[in-house]
Amino acid sequence: MKRWLLLALCWPLLIGQGSRNFDGVNDRVDASSAVLDPKGQAKTILVWLDPDVVNSNDYYWSVNDSAGTRSAIALISGGFASGSIQFQLSDSTQDSTKFLIRRTSGGEVGTTGWYRVAITHTGTFTDATTVKIYINNVEATYGVSQNGSATEATHSGSWSIGGRTADDTVNYDGELAYFQYFNRALSTVEIEEAFWHPTIVADGLQWLIPMWGDSPEADLSGGARTGTIVNGTATSQDGPPVFLTKRWRRSVIERLAVAIMPHRPLAQTLLPRRRQEGS
């Protein structure tokens, strides 16, 4: 009884819940069904990243085109400029010279801990400046801003985190947690609220995969699009320092209560190992 009381009182301090550790080879997390077609729509993508590698062309989120053959949307860590973040939308012919591309200058993301990466887009395919990329709530400088110059592809294929379904040539290497997708462009204030308190910004939330280690991964958006674990993506106790909202208090307390062992101190059970957020 005392243990349950302590858990109930301590729920606002339940920080981190672990993460998924992607191997950069062939593992990923796939949505159980296509979330939506973001073509021509405003969008916000939020994710906590703790990369192990920042100089390779790694997709930490992708949406395949309607044929399921190539990625129509991708968020790329590293690649063309070490430590950069790139957002791209493909055109209907998959001609890369006609893609919408927005890429940071490089060096914004390293291997020193957790980073808050946010991308907003108004939905305009022909204007790259309508894409904003924020690292730890600071808008990045941009090395590439390429306008889409043809017809935007239809993004009705599979959604993946940590890679893409077409092949295993662009898999993310590092830890990742709390992937959130909204069907509108959030303000910078809303972005920070959503990072530190997942589920607190409900307006427009379409997908929220916490990466707690469940199989399948839960979708906290309420959309019931769970995350299927592909090739055994590992779990990690190193999670970002987020605070869960009251909406999910009961489920979190129940999960932690099951994990508690009588011989372990309560604080040791509640608080996972975590590294300092990257700067």
PDB file of C-alpha atoms in Angstrom:
ATOM      1  CA  MET A   1       0.000   0.000   0.000  1.00  0.00           C
ATOM      2  CA  LYS A   2       2.796   2.426   0.885  1.00  0.00           C
ATOM      3  CA  ARG A   3       4.589   1.589  -2.343  1.00  0.00           C
ATOM      4  CA  TRP A   4       1.518   2.438  -4.428  1.00  0.00           C
ATOM      5  CA  LEU A   5       1.089   5.670  -2.494  1.00  0.00           C
ATOM      6  CA  LEU A   6       4.674   6.664  -3.168  1.00  0.00           C
ATOM      7  CA  LEU A   7       4.264   5.858  -6.850  1.00  0.00           C
ATOM      8  CA  ALA A   8       1.110   7.960  -7.070  1.00  0.00           C
ATOM      9  CA  LEU A   9       2.816  10.893  -5.386  1.00  0.00           C
ATOM     10  CA  CYS A  10       5.937  10.614  -7.503  1.00  0.00           C
ATOM     11  CA  TRP A  11       4.303  10.331 -10.924  1.00  0.00           C
ATOM     12  CA  PRO A  12       5.211  13.900 -12.055  1.00  0.00           C
ATOM     13  CA  LEU A  13       8.875  13.040 -11.535  1.00  0.00           C
ATOM     14  CA  LEU A  14       8.861   9.920 -13.694  1.00  0.00           C
ATOM     15  CA  ILE A  15      11.438  10.997 -16.235  1.00  0.00           C
ATOM     16  CA  GLY A  16      12.752   9.138 -19.254  1.00  0.00           C
ATOM     17  CA  GLN A  17      11.241   5.733 -19.958  1.00  0.00           C
ATOM     18  CA  GLY A  18      14.121   4.407 -21.936  1.00  0.00           C
ATOM     19  CA  SER A  19      14.520   4.471 -25.708  1.00  0.00           C
ATOM     20  CA  ARG A  20      15.254   2.300 -28.714  1.00  0.00           C
ATOM     21  CA  ASN A  21      18.875   1.785 -29.754  1.00  0.00           C
ATOM     22  CA  PHE A  22      19.058   1.407 -33.547  1.00  0.00           C
ATOM     23  CA  ASP A  23      22.061  -0.490 -34.909  1.00  0.00           C
ATOM     24  CA  GLY A  24      22.510   1.374 -38.202  1.00  0.00           C
ATOM     25  CA  VAL A  25      22.364  -1.912 -40.107  1.00  0.00           C
ATOM     26  CA  ASN A  26      18.885  -3.320 -40.652  1.00  0.00           C
ATOM     27  CA  ASP A  27      16.544  -2.568 -37.760  1.00  0.00           C
ATOM     28  CA  ARG A  28      13.668  -0.111 -37.656  1.00  0.00           C
ATOM     29  CA  VAL A  29      10.141   0.396 -36.299  1.00  0.00           C
ATOM     30  CA  ASP A  30       7.286   0.339 -38.837  1.00  0.00           C
ATOM     31  CA  ALA A  31       3.799   1.762 -38.367  1.00  0.00           C
ATOM     32  CA  SER A  32       1.158  -0.948 -38.306  1.00  0.00           C
ATOM     33  CA  SER A  33      -0.741   1.070 -40.926  1.00  0.00           C
ATOM     34  CA  ALA A  34      -0.079   4.213 -42.956  1.00  0.00           C
ATOM     35  CA  VAL A  35      -0.650   7.173 -40.669  1.00  0.00           C
ATOM     36  CA  LEU A  36      -1.873   9.615 -43.331  1.00  0.00           C
ATOM     37  CA  ASP A  37      -0.822  11.157 -46.632  1.00  0.00           C
ATOM     38  CA  PRO A  38       1.000  14.408 -45.761  1.00  0.00           C
ATOM     39  CA  LYS A  39       1.001  15.604 -49.384  1.00  0.00           C
ATOM     40  CA  GLY A  40       0.299  19.333 -49.487  1.00  0.00           C
ATOM     41  CA  GLN A  41      -0.446  19.446 -45.760  1.00  0.00           C
ATOM     42  CA  ALA A  42       1.156  21.322 -42.914  1.00  0.00           C
ATOM     43  CA  LYS A  43       3.161  19.121 -40.587  1.00  0.00           C
ATOM     44  CA  THR A  44       5.432  19.038 -37.542  1.00  0.00           C
ATOM     45  CA  ILE A  45       7.831  16.220 -36.704  1.00  0.00           C
ATOM     46  CA  LEU A  46       9.452  16.017 -33.269  1.00  0.00           C
ATOM     47  CA  VAL A  47      12.003  13.478 -32.077  1.00  0.00           C
ATOM     48  CA  TRP A  48      14.654  13.049 -29.400  1.00  0.00           C
ATOM     49  CA  LEU A  49      17.917  11.833 -30.977  1.00  0.00           C
ATOM     50  CA  ASP A  50      21.136  10.577 -29.395  1.00  0.00           C
ATOM     51  CA  PRO A  51      23.193   9.534 -32.444  1.00  0.00           C
ATOM     52  CA  ASP A  52      26.179   7.212 -32.390  1.00  0.00           C
ATOM     53  CA  VAL A  53      27.122   8.257 -35.928  1.00  0.00           C
ATOM     54  CA  VAL A  54      26.560  11.698 -37.489  1.00  0.00           C
ATOM     55  CA  ASN A  55      28.484  11.506 -40.766  1.00  0.00           C
ATOM     56  CA  SER A  56      26.389   9.061 -42.742  1.00  0.00           C
ATOM     57  CA  ASN A  57      23.161   9.318 -44.719  1.00  0.00           C
ATOM     58  CA  ASP A  58      20.824   7.830 -42.088  1.00  0.00           C
ATOM     59  CA  TYR A  59      17.034   8.049 -42.241  1.00  0.00           C
ATOM     60  CA  TYR A  60      15.481   8.403 -38.820  1.00  0.00           C
ATOM     61  CA  TRP A  61      12.010   8.734 -40.362  1.00  0.00           C
ATOM     62  CA  SER A  62      10.706   7.863 -43.808  1.00  0.00           C
ATOM     63  CA  VAL A  63       7.412   7.537 -45.650  1.00  0.00           C
ATOM     64  CA  ASN A  64       7.412   5.483 -48.825  1.00  0.00           C
ATOM     65  CA  ASP A  65       5.656   6.584 -51.984  1.00  0.00           C
ATOM     66  CA  SER A  66       2.389   4.954 -53.020  1.00  0.00           C
ATOM     67  CA  ALA A  67       4.264   2.187 -54.848  1.00  0.00           C
ATOM     68  CA  GLY A  68       6.267   1.436 -51.709  1.00  0.00           C
ATOM     69  CA  THR A  69       9.531   1.495 -53.629  1.00  0.00           C
ATOM     70  CA  ARG A  70      11.299   4.641 -52.422  1.00  0.00           C
ATOM     71  CA  SER A  71      11.036   7.158 -49.654  1.00  0.00           C
ATOM     72  CA  ALA A  72       8.800  10.079 -50.501  1.00  0.00           C
ATOM     73  CA  ILE A  73       9.597  11.858 -47.239  1.00  0.00           C
ATOM     74  CA  ALA A  74      12.768  11.534 -45.216  1.00  0.00           C
ATOM     75  CA  LEU A  75      14.445  13.094 -42.226  1.00  0.00           C
ATOM     76  CA  ILE A  76      18.163  12.469 -42.519  1.00  0.00           C
ATOM     77  CA  SER A  77      20.846  12.641 -39.850  1.00  0.00           C
ATOM     78  CA  GLY A  78      24.371  13.314 -41.108  1.00  0.00           C
ATOM     79  CA  GLY A  79      24.854  12.561 -44.771  1.00  0.00           C
ATOM     80  CA  PHE A  80      25.948  15.422 -46.958  1.00  0.00           C
ATOM     81  CA  ALA A  81      27.230  17.551 -44.072  1.00  0.00           C
ATOM     82  CA  SER A  82      28.375  15.867 -40.873  1.00  0.00           C
ATOM     83  CA  GLY A  83      25.963  16.442 -38.021  1.00  0.00           C
ATOM     84  CA  SER A  84      23.330  18.016 -40.251  1.00  0.00           C
ATOM     85  CA  ILE A  85      19.582  17.396 -40.410  1.00  0.00           C
ATOM     86  CA  GLN A  86      17.768  17.226 -43.748  1.00  0.00           C
ATOM     87  CA  PHE A  87      14.061  17.231 -44.576  1.00  0.00           C
ATOM     88  CA  GLN A  88      13.056  16.198 -48.063  1.00  0.00           C
ATOM     89  CA  LEU A  89       9.885  15.603 -50.046  1.00  0.00           C
ATOM     90  CA  SER A  90      10.141  13.756 -53.342  1.00  0.00           C
ATOM     91  CA  ASP A  91       8.386  14.640 -56.575  1.00  0.00           C
ATOM     92  CA  SER A  92       6.186  12.172 -58.417  1.00  0.00           C
ATOM     93  CA  THR A  93       8.978  11.149 -60.814  1.00  0.00           C
ATOM     94  CA  GLN A  94      11.552  10.534 -58.052  1.00  0.00           C
ATOM     95  CA  ASP A  95      13.908  13.009 -59.736  1.00  0.00           C
ATOM     96  CA  SER A  96      16.113  14.320 -56.920  1.00  0.00           C
ATOM     97  CA  THR A  97      16.734  17.598 -58.762  1.00  0.00           C
ATOM     98  CA  LYS A  98      13.015  18.330 -58.322  1.00  0.00           C
ATOM     99  CA  PHE A  99      12.773  17.414 -54.623  1.00  0.00           C
ATOM    100  CA  LEU A 100      11.938  19.892 -51.912  1.00  0.00           C
ATOM    101  CA  ILE A 101      15.079  19.835 -49.748  1.00  0.00           C
ATOM    102  CA  ARG A 102      15.969  21.827 -46.639  1.00  0.00           C
ATOM    103  CA  ARG A 103      19.291  20.960 -44.978  1.00  0.00           C
ATOM    104  CA  THR A 104      21.092  22.536 -42.058  1.00  0.00           C
ATOM    105  CA  SER A 105      24.652  23.785 -42.464  1.00  0.00           C
ATOM    106  CA  GLY A 106      26.159  20.932 -40.427  1.00  0.00           C
ATOM    107  CA  GLY A 107      27.560  20.379 -36.959  1.00  0.00           C
ATOM    108  CA  GLU A 108      24.276  20.993 -35.146  1.00  0.00           C
ATOM    109  CA  VAL A 109      23.990  17.380 -33.965  1.00  0.00           C
ATOM    110  CA  GLY A 110      26.802  15.359 -32.449  1.00  0.00           C
ATOM    111  CA  THR A 111      27.342  12.266 -30.337  1.00  0.00           C
ATOM    112  CA  THR A 112      27.395  14.053 -26.976  1.00  0.00           C
ATOM    113  CA  GLY A 113      23.896  13.190 -25.728  1.00  0.00           C
ATOM    114  CA  TRP A 114      20.238  13.887 -26.416  1.00  0.00           C
ATOM    115  CA  TYR A 115      19.092  16.461 -28.977  1.00  0.00           C
ATOM    116  CA  ARG A 116      15.602  17.815 -29.561  1.00  0.00           C
ATOM    117  CA  VAL A 117      15.056  17.888 -33.328  1.00  0.00           C
ATOM    118  CA  ALA A 118      11.923  19.588 -34.677  1.00  0.00           C
ATOM    119  CA  ILE A 119      10.787  20.214 -38.238  1.00  0.00           C
ATOM    120  CA  THR A 120       7.779  22.282 -39.261  1.00  0.00           C
ATOM    121  CA  HIS A 121       6.409  22.742 -42.776  1.00  0.00           C
ATOM    122  CA  THR A 122       3.443  24.734 -44.006  1.00  0.00           C
ATOM    123  CA  GLY A 123       2.791  22.229 -46.797  1.00  0.00           C
ATOM    124  CA  THR A 124       4.042  24.315 -49.736  1.00  0.00           C
ATOM    125  CA  PHE A 125       6.096  22.038 -52.012  1.00  0.00           C
ATOM    126  CA  THR A 126       7.568  24.784 -54.189  1.00  0.00           C
ATOM    127  CA  ASP A 127       9.083  26.892 -51.385  1.00  0.00           C
ATOM    128  CA  ALA A 128      11.835  25.388 -49.227  1.00  0.00           C
ATOM    129  CA  THR A 129      11.806  28.352 -46.869  1.00  0.00           C
ATOM    130  CA  THR A 130       8.455  27.134 -45.535  1.00  0.00           C
ATOM    131  CA  VAL A 131      10.423  24.322 -43.834  1.00  0.00           C
ATOM    132  CA  LYS A 132      11.915  25.237 -40.443  1.00  0.00           C
ATOM    133  CA  ILE A 133      14.395  23.026 -38.598  1.00  0.00           C
ATOM    134  CA  TYR A 134      15.023  23.532 -34.885  1.00  0.00           C
ATOM    135  CA  ILE A 135      17.747  21.919 -32.790  1.00  0.00           C
ATOM    136  CA  ASN A 136      17.157  22.301 -29.049  1.00  0.00           C
ATOM    137  CA  ASN A 137      14.578  25.021 -29.835  1.00  0.00           C
ATOM    138  CA  VAL A 138      16.997  27.135 -31.874  1.00  0.00           C
ATOM    139  CA  GLU A 139      16.341  27.478 -35.585  1.00  0.00           C
ATOM    140  CA  ALA A 140      19.308  26.190 -37.553  1.00  0.00           C
ATOM    141  CA  THR A 141      21.165  27.938 -40.331  1.00  0.00           C
ATOM    142  CA  TYR A 142      20.724  26.271 -43.693  1.00  0.00           C
ATOM    143  CA  GLY A 143      23.236  24.922 -46.172  1.00  0.00           C
ATOM    144  CA  VAL A 144      20.736  23.832 -48.805  1.00  0.00           C
ATOM    145  CA  SER A 145      17.274  25.157 -49.639  1.00  0.00           C
ATOM    146  CA  GLN A 146      15.980  23.550 -52.830  1.00  0.00           C
ATOM    147  CA  ASN A 147      12.432  24.256 -53.938  1.00  0.00           C
ATOM    148  CA  GLY A 148      10.283  21.442 -55.247  1.00  0.00           C
ATOM    149  CA  SER A 149       9.848  22.091 -58.952  1.00  0.00           C
ATOM    150  CA  ALA A 150       7.373  19.453 -60.107  1.00  0.00           C
ATOM    151  CA  THR A 151       4.400  17.539 -58.727  1.00  0.00           C
ATOM    152  CA  GLU A 152       4.773  16.302 -55.165  1.00  0.00           C
ATOM    153  CA  ALA A 153       4.640  12.535 -54.732  1.00  0.00           C
ATOM    154  CA  THR A 154       1.729  10.795 -53.053  1.00  0.00           C
ATOM    155  CA  HIS A 155       2.909   9.591 -49.633  1.00  0.00           C
ATOM    156  CA  SER A 156       0.506   6.713 -49.079  1.00  0.00           C
ATOM    157  CA  GLY A 157       3.086   4.011 -48.447  1.00  0.00           C
ATOM    158  CA  SER A 158       4.492   2.620 -45.222  1.00  0.00           C
ATOM    159  CA  TRP A 159       5.867   4.769 -42.390  1.00  0.00           C
ATOM    160  CA  SER A 160       9.146   3.777 -40.762  1.00  0.00           C
ATOM    161  CA  ILE A 161      11.341   5.043 -37.932  1.00  0.00           C
ATOM    162  CA  GLY A 162      15.057   4.299 -38.109  1.00  0.00           C
ATOM    163  CA  GLY A 163      15.138   3.291 -41.774  1.00  0.00           C
ATOM    164  CA  ARG A 164      12.883   2.531 -44.732  1.00  0.00           C
ATOM    165  CA  THR A 165      11.146  -0.585 -46.006  1.00  0.00           C
ATOM    166  CA  ALA A 166      12.651  -0.457 -49.505  1.00  0.00           C
ATOM    167  CA  ASP A 167      16.159  -1.478 -48.388  1.00  0.00           C
ATOM    168  CA  ASP A 168      18.619  -1.344 -45.494  1.00  0.00           C
ATOM    169  CA  THR A 169      21.067   1.183 -46.928  1.00  0.00           C
ATOM    170  CA  VAL A 170      20.066   4.233 -44.851  1.00  0.00           C
ATOM    171  CA  ASN A 171      19.415   2.950 -41.323  1.00  0.00           C
ATOM    172  CA  TYR A 172      19.804   5.271 -38.348  1.00  0.00           C
ATOM    173  CA  ASP A 173      22.591   4.479 -35.853  1.00  0.00           C
ATOM    174  CA  GLY A 174      21.914   5.607 -32.278  1.00  0.00           C
ATOM    175  CA  GLU A 175      19.191   6.025 -29.711  1.00  0.00           C
ATOM    176  CA  LEU A 176      15.800   7.553 -30.453  1.00  0.00           C
ATOM    177  CA  ALA A 177      12.733   8.299 -28.348  1.00  0.00           C
ATOM    178  CA  TYR A 178       9.342  10.042 -28.433  1.00  0.00           C
ATOM    179  CA  PHE A 179       8.694  10.388 -32.136  1.00  0.00           C
ATOM    180  CA  GLN A 180       5.710  12.717 -32.640  1.00  0.00           C
ATOM    181  CA  TYR A 181       3.896  13.721 -35.834  1.00  0.00           C
ATOM    182  CA  PHE A 182       1.320  16.537 -36.095  1.00  0.00           C
ATOM    183  CA  ASN A 183      -0.801  17.543 -39.097  1.00  0.00           C
ATOM    184  CA  ARG A 184      -0.150  21.229 -38.512  1.00  0.00           C
ATOM    185  CA  ALA A 185       2.843  23.521 -37.996  1.00  0.00           C
ATOM    186  CA  LEU A 186       3.356  23.992 -34.253  1.00  0.00           C
ATOM    187  CA  SER A 187       4.635  27.216 -32.717  1.00  0.00           C
ATOM    188  CA  THR A 188       8.002  27.188 -30.975  1.00  0.00           C
ATOM    189  CA  VAL A 189       6.219  27.348 -27.615  1.00  0.00           C
ATOM    190  CA  GLU A 190       4.108  24.314 -28.484  1.00  0.00           C
ATOM    191  CA  ILE A 191       7.189  22.479 -29.711  1.00  0.00           C
ATOM    192  CA  GLU A 192       8.957  22.885 -26.387  1.00  0.00           C
ATOM    193  CA  GLU A 193       5.848  21.838 -24.453  1.00  0.00           C
ATOM    194  CA  ALA A 194       5.473  18.719 -26.594  1.00  0.00           C
ATOM    195  CA  PHE A 195       9.126  17.773 -26.191  1.00  0.00           C
ATOM    196  CA  TRP A 196       9.209  17.998 -22.400  1.00  0.00           C
ATOM    197  CA  HIS A 197       5.629  16.777 -21.816  1.00  0.00           C
ATOM    198  CA  PRO A 198       4.659  14.299 -24.553  1.00  0.00           C
ATOM    199  CA  THR A 199       0.867  14.140 -25.146  1.00  0.00           C
ATOM    200  CA  ILE A 200       0.286  17.607 -23.628  1.00  0.00           C
ATOM    201  CA  VAL A 201      -0.214  19.109 -27.119  1.00  0.00           C
ATOM    202  CA  ALA A 202      -3.114  17.076 -28.489  1.00  0.00           C
ATOM    203  CA  ASP A 203      -4.332  19.350 -31.301  1.00  0.00           C
ATOM    204  CA  GLY A 204      -3.228  17.758 -34.571  1.00  0.00           C
ATOM    205  CA  LEU A 205      -1.299  14.884 -32.975  1.00  0.00           C
ATOM    206  CA  GLN A 206      -1.423  11.926 -35.389  1.00  0.00           C
ATOM    207  CA  TRP A 207       1.303   9.591 -34.169  1.00  0.00           C
ATOM    208  CA  LEU A 208       3.339   9.327 -30.961  1.00  0.00           C
ATOM    209  CA  ILE A 209       5.691   6.366 -30.551  1.00  0.00           C
ATOM    210  CA  PRO A 210       7.538   6.645 -27.199  1.00  0.00           C
ATOM    211  CA  MET A 211      10.065   3.822 -27.796  1.00  0.00           C
ATOM    212  CA  TRP A 212       9.631   2.370 -24.316  1.00  0.00           C
ATOM    213  CA  GLY A 213      10.545  -1.131 -25.433  1.00  0.00           C
ATOM    214  CA  ASP A 214       7.046  -2.563 -25.850  1.00  0.00           C
ATOM    215  CA  SER A 215       6.396  -4.988 -28.702  1.00  0.00           C
ATOM    216  CA  PRO A 216       4.581  -3.634 -30.555  1.00  0.00           C
ATOM    217  CA  GLU A 217       5.408  -0.074 -29.530  1.00  0.00           C
ATOM    218  CA  ALA A 218       2.363   1.813 -28.255  1.00  0.00           C
ATOM    219  CA  ASP A 219       0.865   4.749 -30.130  1.00  0.00           C
ATOM    220  CA  LEU A 220       0.091   7.375 -27.476  1.00  0.00           C
ATOM    221  CA  SER A 221      -1.736   9.625 -29.954  1.00  0.00           C
ATOM    222  CA  GLY A 222      -4.860   7.515 -29.637  1.00  0.00           C
ATOM    223  CA  GLY A 223      -4.696   6.516 -33.294  1.00  0.00           C
ATOM    224  CA  ALA A 224      -3.884   2.869 -32.507  1.00  0.00           C
ATOM    225  CA  ARG A 225      -1.125   2.721 -35.149  1.00  0.00           C
ATOM    226  CA  THR A 226       1.345   0.677 -33.166  1.00  0.00           C
ATOM    227  CA  GLY A 227       5.009   0.304 -34.078  1.00  0.00           C
ATOM    228  CA  THR A 228       6.144  -3.084 -35.359  1.00  0.00           C
ATOM    229  CA  ILE A 229       9.703  -3.998 -34.343  1.00  0.00           C
ATOM    230  CA  VAL A 230      11.761  -5.072 -37.361  1.00  0.00           C
ATOM    231  CA  ASN A 231      14.965  -7.091 -36.920  1.00  0.00           C
ATOM    232  CA  GLY A 232      15.024  -6.773 -33.163  1.00  0.00           C
ATOM    233  CA  THR A 233      15.679  -3.078 -32.509  1.00  0.00           C
ATOM    234  CA  ALA A 234      17.305  -3.067 -29.065  1.00  0.00           C
ATOM    235  CA  THR A 235      15.963  -1.259 -26.023  1.00  0.00           C
ATOM    236  CA  SER A 236      17.983   1.087 -23.838  1.00  0.00           C
ATOM    237  CA  GLN A 237      17.530   2.442 -20.309  1.00  0.00           C
ATOM    238  CA  ASP A 238      19.073   5.714 -21.476  1.00  0.00           C
ATOM    239  CA  GLY A 239      16.036   7.901 -22.111  1.00  0.00           C
ATOM    240  CA  PRO A 240      15.624  11.663 -22.565  1.00  0.00           C
ATOM    241  CA  PRO A 241      14.563  13.707 -19.498  1.00  0.00           C
ATOM    242  CA  VAL A 242      10.887  14.066 -20.382  1.00  0.00           C
ATOM    243  CA  PHE A 243       7.949  14.379 -17.997  1.00  0.00           C
ATOM    244  CA  LEU A 244       4.833  12.398 -18.754  1.00  0.00           C
ATOM    245  CA  THR A 245       1.508  14.152 -18.496  1.00  0.00           C
ATOM    246  CA  LYS A 246      -1.396  13.224 -16.243  1.00  0.00           C
ATOM    247  CA  ARG A 247      -3.145  11.684 -19.214  1.00  0.00           C
ATOM    248  CA  TRP A 248      -0.747   8.727 -19.042  1.00  0.00           C
ATOM    249  CA  ARG A 249      -0.136   8.668 -15.281  1.00  0.00           C
ATOM    250  CA  ARG A 250      -2.060   5.467 -14.597  1.00  0.00           C
ATOM    251  CA  SER A 251      -0.402   3.384 -17.315  1.00  0.00           C
ATOM    252  CA  VAL A 252       3.084   4.542 -16.350  1.00  0.00           C
ATOM    253  CA  ILE A 253       2.542   3.887 -12.656  1.00  0.00           C
ATOM    254  CA  GLU A 254       1.242   0.410 -13.399  1.00  0.00           C
ATOM    255  CA  ARG A 255       4.265  -0.337 -15.589  1.00  0.00           C
ATOM    256  CA  LEU A 256       6.705   0.861 -12.950  1.00  0.00           C
ATOM    257  CA  ALA A 257       4.947  -0.944 -10.133  1.00  0.00           C
ATOM    258  CA  VAL A 258       5.359  -4.236 -11.974  1.00  0.00           C
ATOM    259  CA  ALA A 259       9.074  -3.524 -12.344  1.00  0.00           C
ATOM    260  CA  ILE A 260       9.686  -2.794  -8.674  1.00  0.00           C
ATOM    261  CA  MET A 261      11.513  -5.503  -6.759  1.00  0.00           C
ATOM    262  CA  PRO A 262      11.302  -5.592  -2.928  1.00  0.00           C
ATOM    263  CA  HIS A 263      15.063  -5.523  -2.467  1.00  0.00           C
ATOM    264  CA  ARG A 264      15.640  -2.484  -4.692  1.00  0.00           C
ATOM    265  CA  PRO A 265      15.438   1.131  -3.482  1.00  0.00           C
ATOM    266  CA  LEU A 266      12.430   2.975  -4.909  1.00  0.00           C
ATOM    267  CA  ALA A 267      14.515   5.780  -6.436  1.00  0.00           C
ATOM    268  CA  GLN A 268      16.756   3.265  -8.187  1.00  0.00           C
ATOM    269  CA  THR A 269      13.720   1.659  -9.796  1.00  0.00           C
ATOM    270  CA  LEU A 270      12.023   4.929 -10.789  1.00  0.00           C
ATOM    271  CA  LEU A 271      14.954   6.756 -12.311  1.00  0.00           C
ATOM    272  CA  PRO A 272      16.644   5.242 -15.404  1.00  0.00           C
ATOM    273  CA  ARG A 273      20.238   5.944 -16.277  1.00  0.00           C
ATOM    274  CA  ARG A 274      20.399   8.928 -18.597  1.00  0.00           C
ATOM    275  CA  ARG A 275      23.013  11.168 -20.131  1.00  0.00           C
ATOM    276  CA  GLN A 276      23.060  14.903 -20.204  1.00  0.00           C
ATOM    277  CA  GLU A 277      21.069  16.493 -23.023  1.00  0.00           C
ATOM    278  CA  GLY A 278      23.275  17.536 -25.917  1.00  0.00           C
ATOM    279  CA  SER A 279      24.082  21.166 -26.389  1.00  0.00           C
TER     280      SER A 279
END
